[in-house]
Amino acid sequence: MNLECNAADQQQKFHSRADLDRFSNRWNNPYIRKRELRMADKILEKMPLGGKKILEIGCGEGTNLLYLNDRNSDVKYTGIDFSKEKIESFQGFPENIRGIIADATALPFADNEFDLVFIRDVLHHIDWARQKVMDEAWRVLGKGGTLLIFEGNPFAPLNVIFRVLYPVEKGMKNSTLKKMLELLNQYATCTVEYLEPGYLVRGISFVVWKSKSRNILGRCLLPLADIAERFLCIIPRRFWTGRLYFIKKESN
């Protein structure tokens, strides 16, 4: 229990403040932007026909929801996060995007409320509460709806480095394919898709995009990383790229 409390405290301290540099990077960096738009397309592909309500659990500053809205503004988007500061950064967003301060283990929504629920790069940050979060996500997912979970491959080289450098990433060790399938298959048969390579571009952007001086370096390195990732596509994706898991709730 003490270990769980310590881990929770560590995550809350790290993620409680809005990271406007990260938001700017993900929204304004052209190399990240084209990847985020493809991710938004992938998420919307899984939306049930006629679906109009999407929930993101652990929405941070709301970048994912903005990209989704960029692709389809006819949907009502809701994001929840424990951080008041992150949710406050939603000010000025389109009216169909709302942010709510909430606990992912006790969502303030009725059963079967959303057509699609997604959790991106979050489960490894709440390693001690994966089951509770999944139970809640499944509860608020509507009949016939889709639940999407994105988690990185813990054995990808850059993820291994991040797990060493950043203690808040240590929970990724439990995001192996085997453990994720064991978790998700409790609810419905899980399907896995292996996404495009993106670790080089994202890793470099994480380091070099935060200041004007580093931006110059970024402008030199990012085109090279973009080209390198195209060549890396010859390596089977299941061994090193991020994974998108999805399960569908029966209509009956």
Coordinates of C-alpha atoms in Angstrom, one line a residue:
M1 CA 0.0 0.0 0.0
N2 CA 2.8 2.4 0.9
L3 CA 4.5 1.7 -2.5
E4 CA 1.2 2.5 -4.3
C5 CA 0.8 5.7 -2.3
N6 CA 4.4 6.7 -3.1
A7 CA 3.9 6.0 -6.8
A8 CA 0.6 7.9 -6.9
D9 CA 2.3 10.9 -5.1
Q10 CA 5.2 10.8 -7.6
Q11 CA 2.8 10.8 -10.6
Q12 CA 0.7 13.6 -9.2
K13 CA 3.6 15.9 -8.5
F14 CA 5.0 15.3 -12.0
H15 CA 1.7 15.7 -13.9
S16 CA -0.2 18.2 -11.9
R17 CA 1.0 21.3 -13.7
A18 CA 0.0 22.2 -17.3
D19 CA 3.0 21.6 -19.6
L20 CA 2.5 24.4 -22.2
D21 CA 5.8 23.6 -23.9
R22 CA 4.6 20.1 -24.5
F23 CA 1.3 21.4 -25.7
S24 CA 3.0 23.8 -28.1
N25 CA 5.3 21.0 -29.4
R26 CA 2.4 18.7 -30.1
W27 CA 0.3 21.3 -31.8
N28 CA 2.9 23.4 -33.6
N29 CA 5.7 21.0 -34.5
P30 CA 4.9 20.0 -38.1
Y31 CA 6.6 16.6 -37.7
I32 CA 4.5 15.8 -34.7
R33 CA 1.3 17.3 -36.2
K34 CA 1.1 15.0 -39.2
R35 CA 1.5 12.0 -36.9
E36 CA -1.1 13.3 -34.5
L37 CA -3.6 13.8 -37.4
R38 CA -3.0 10.2 -38.5
M39 CA -3.6 9.1 -34.9
A40 CA -6.9 11.1 -34.8
D41 CA -8.0 9.5 -38.1
K42 CA -7.2 6.1 -36.6
I43 CA -9.3 6.8 -33.5
L44 CA -12.2 8.1 -35.4
E45 CA -12.2 5.0 -37.7
K46 CA -13.2 3.0 -34.6
M47 CA -16.2 5.3 -33.8
P48 CA -19.5 3.3 -34.1
L49 CA -21.7 4.5 -37.0
G50 CA -23.7 7.5 -35.9
G51 CA -21.6 7.9 -32.7
K52 CA -21.6 11.5 -31.3
K53 CA -19.8 11.3 -27.9
I54 CA -16.2 10.6 -27.2
L55 CA -14.4 10.5 -23.8
E56 CA -10.7 10.7 -23.2
I57 CA -9.5 9.5 -19.9
G58 CA -6.3 11.4 -18.8
C59 CA -6.6 14.2 -21.4
G60 CA -3.8 16.4 -20.1
E61 CA -3.9 19.8 -21.8
G62 CA -6.4 18.5 -24.4
T63 CA -4.2 18.2 -27.5
N64 CA -5.7 14.8 -28.5
L65 CA -9.2 16.3 -28.4
L66 CA -8.2 19.3 -30.5
Y67 CA -6.8 17.0 -33.2
L68 CA -9.9 14.9 -33.2
N69 CA -12.1 18.0 -33.5
D70 CA -9.9 19.1 -36.4
R71 CA -11.0 16.0 -38.2
N72 CA -14.6 15.8 -37.0
S73 CA -16.2 18.8 -35.4
D74 CA -19.7 17.2 -35.2
V75 CA -18.8 15.1 -32.2
K76 CA -19.1 16.1 -28.5
Y77 CA -15.7 15.6 -26.9
T78 CA -15.1 15.2 -23.2
G79 CA -11.7 15.0 -21.5
I80 CA -11.1 14.2 -17.8
D81 CA -7.9 14.7 -15.8
F82 CA -7.0 15.0 -12.2
S83 CA -5.1 18.2 -12.8
K84 CA -7.0 21.4 -12.3
E85 CA -4.3 23.4 -14.1
K86 CA -4.4 21.1 -17.1
I87 CA -8.2 21.4 -17.4
E88 CA -8.0 25.2 -17.0
S89 CA -5.9 25.2 -20.2
F90 CA -9.1 24.2 -22.1
Q91 CA -10.2 27.9 -22.0
G92 CA -10.7 29.1 -25.5
F93 CA -11.4 25.6 -26.9
P94 CA -14.3 25.1 -29.2
E95 CA -17.7 24.7 -27.5
N96 CA -18.0 21.0 -28.3
I97 CA -14.8 20.2 -26.3
R98 CA -15.2 20.2 -22.5
G99 CA -12.7 19.4 -19.8
I100 CA -13.6 18.0 -16.4
I101 CA -11.5 17.6 -13.3
A102 CA -12.2 14.0 -12.2
D103 CA -10.8 10.8 -10.8
A104 CA -10.3 8.1 -13.5
T105 CA -11.2 5.4 -10.9
A106 CA -14.6 7.1 -10.2
L107 CA -15.9 8.7 -13.3
P108 CA -18.7 11.3 -12.9
F109 CA -20.8 9.9 -15.7
A110 CA -23.8 7.6 -16.1
D111 CA -23.5 4.0 -17.4
N112 CA -23.3 3.6 -21.2
E113 CA -22.8 7.4 -21.8
F114 CA -20.1 7.5 -24.5
D115 CA -19.9 6.0 -28.0
L116 CA -16.1 5.8 -27.8
V117 CA -13.7 6.0 -24.9
F118 CA -9.9 6.2 -25.3
I119 CA -7.0 6.1 -23.0
R120 CA -3.7 7.2 -24.5
D121 CA -0.3 6.8 -22.7
V122 CA -2.0 6.8 -19.3
L123 CA -2.2 3.3 -17.9
H124 CA 1.5 3.0 -17.2
H125 CA 1.3 6.2 -15.1
I126 CA -1.5 4.7 -12.9
D127 CA 0.0 1.2 -12.7
W128 CA -1.5 0.5 -9.3
A129 CA -5.1 1.3 -10.6
R130 CA -5.2 -0.2 -14.0
Q131 CA -8.1 -2.5 -13.2
K132 CA -10.2 0.2 -11.6
V133 CA -9.7 2.6 -14.4
M134 CA -10.6 -0.1 -17.0
D135 CA -13.7 -1.0 -15.0
E136 CA -14.8 2.6 -15.1
A137 CA -14.0 3.1 -18.7
W138 CA -16.0 0.0 -19.6
R139 CA -18.9 1.1 -17.4
V140 CA -19.4 4.5 -19.1
L141 CA -18.9 3.0 -22.6
G142 CA -22.2 2.7 -24.5
K143 CA -23.5 -0.6 -25.9
G144 CA -22.0 -1.1 -29.3
G145 CA -19.2 1.3 -28.4
T146 CA -15.4 1.0 -28.7
L147 CA -12.8 1.3 -26.1
L148 CA -9.3 2.2 -27.3
I149 CA -6.1 2.0 -25.3
F150 CA -2.7 3.2 -26.6
E151 CA 0.4 2.1 -24.8
G152 CA 4.0 2.1 -26.0
N153 CA 6.2 -1.0 -26.3
P154 CA 8.2 -1.1 -23.1
F155 CA 11.1 -2.8 -24.9
A156 CA 11.5 -0.1 -27.6
P157 CA 15.0 1.4 -27.1
L158 CA 13.8 4.9 -26.4
N159 CA 11.2 3.7 -24.0
V160 CA 13.9 1.7 -22.1
I161 CA 15.9 4.9 -21.8
F162 CA 12.9 6.9 -20.7
R163 CA 12.1 4.3 -18.0
V164 CA 15.6 4.8 -16.6
L165 CA 15.7 8.6 -16.8
Y166 CA 12.2 9.3 -15.7
P167 CA 10.8 7.3 -12.7
V168 CA 7.2 8.2 -13.7
E169 CA 7.7 6.0 -16.8
K170 CA 8.6 2.8 -14.8
G171 CA 5.0 1.5 -15.0
M172 CA 5.6 0.9 -18.6
K173 CA 7.3 -2.4 -17.7
N174 CA 3.8 -3.8 -17.1
S175 CA 2.5 -2.7 -20.5
T176 CA 3.8 -5.8 -22.3
L177 CA 1.6 -7.3 -25.0
K178 CA 0.9 -10.3 -22.7
K179 CA -0.2 -8.3 -19.7
M180 CA -2.3 -5.8 -21.8
L181 CA -4.2 -8.7 -23.4
E182 CA -4.8 -10.4 -20.1
L183 CA -6.2 -7.1 -18.8
L184 CA -8.4 -6.3 -21.8
N185 CA -9.7 -9.7 -22.7
Q186 CA -11.6 -9.7 -19.4
Y187 CA -14.1 -7.4 -21.0
A188 CA -14.2 -8.5 -24.7
T189 CA -11.9 -10.0 -27.3
C190 CA -9.1 -7.5 -27.8
T191 CA -7.6 -6.6 -31.2
V192 CA -4.2 -5.1 -31.5
E193 CA -2.8 -2.7 -34.2
Y194 CA 0.8 -1.8 -34.5
L195 CA 1.2 1.9 -35.2
E196 CA 3.7 3.7 -37.4
P197 CA 7.2 4.3 -36.1
G198 CA 7.4 7.6 -34.2
Y199 CA 9.9 7.3 -31.4
L200 CA 12.7 9.1 -33.0
V201 CA 10.7 12.2 -34.0
R202 CA 8.9 12.3 -30.7
G203 CA 12.0 11.7 -28.6
I204 CA 14.0 14.4 -30.4
S205 CA 11.1 16.8 -30.2
F206 CA 10.8 16.2 -26.4
V207 CA 14.3 17.4 -26.0
V208 CA 14.9 20.0 -28.6
W209 CA 11.6 21.9 -29.2
K210 CA 11.3 23.8 -25.9
S211 CA 13.3 26.9 -26.6
K212 CA 14.3 29.1 -29.6
S213 CA 17.9 28.0 -29.4
R214 CA 17.0 24.3 -29.3
N215 CA 14.4 24.9 -32.0
I216 CA 17.3 25.6 -34.4
L217 CA 18.8 22.3 -33.6
G218 CA 15.4 20.7 -33.9
R219 CA 14.9 22.1 -37.4
C220 CA 18.1 20.2 -38.4
L221 CA 17.5 16.9 -36.6
L222 CA 13.8 16.4 -37.1
P223 CA 13.9 16.1 -41.0
L224 CA 16.7 13.4 -40.6
A225 CA 14.6 11.6 -37.9
D226 CA 11.6 11.7 -40.2
I227 CA 13.6 10.1 -43.0
A228 CA 15.1 7.5 -40.7
E229 CA 11.7 6.4 -39.5
R230 CA 10.6 5.6 -43.0
F231 CA 13.6 3.3 -43.4
L232 CA 12.8 1.7 -40.0
C233 CA 9.5 0.6 -41.3
I234 CA 11.2 -2.4 -42.8
I235 CA 11.5 -3.8 -39.2
P236 CA 8.3 -5.6 -38.2
R237 CA 6.3 -3.2 -36.2
R238 CA 5.2 -5.7 -33.6
F239 CA 8.7 -5.7 -32.1
W240 CA 9.1 -2.0 -31.4
T241 CA 6.3 0.4 -32.3
G242 CA 3.4 1.6 -30.2
R243 CA 0.3 -0.5 -29.9
L244 CA -3.4 0.4 -30.2
Y245 CA -5.6 -2.0 -28.4
F246 CA -9.4 -1.9 -28.9
I247 CA -12.4 -3.8 -27.7
K248 CA -16.1 -3.5 -28.6
K249 CA -19.0 -3.7 -26.2
E250 CA -21.9 -5.8 -27.4
S251 CA -25.0 -4.0 -28.5
N252 CA -27.4 -6.3 -26.6

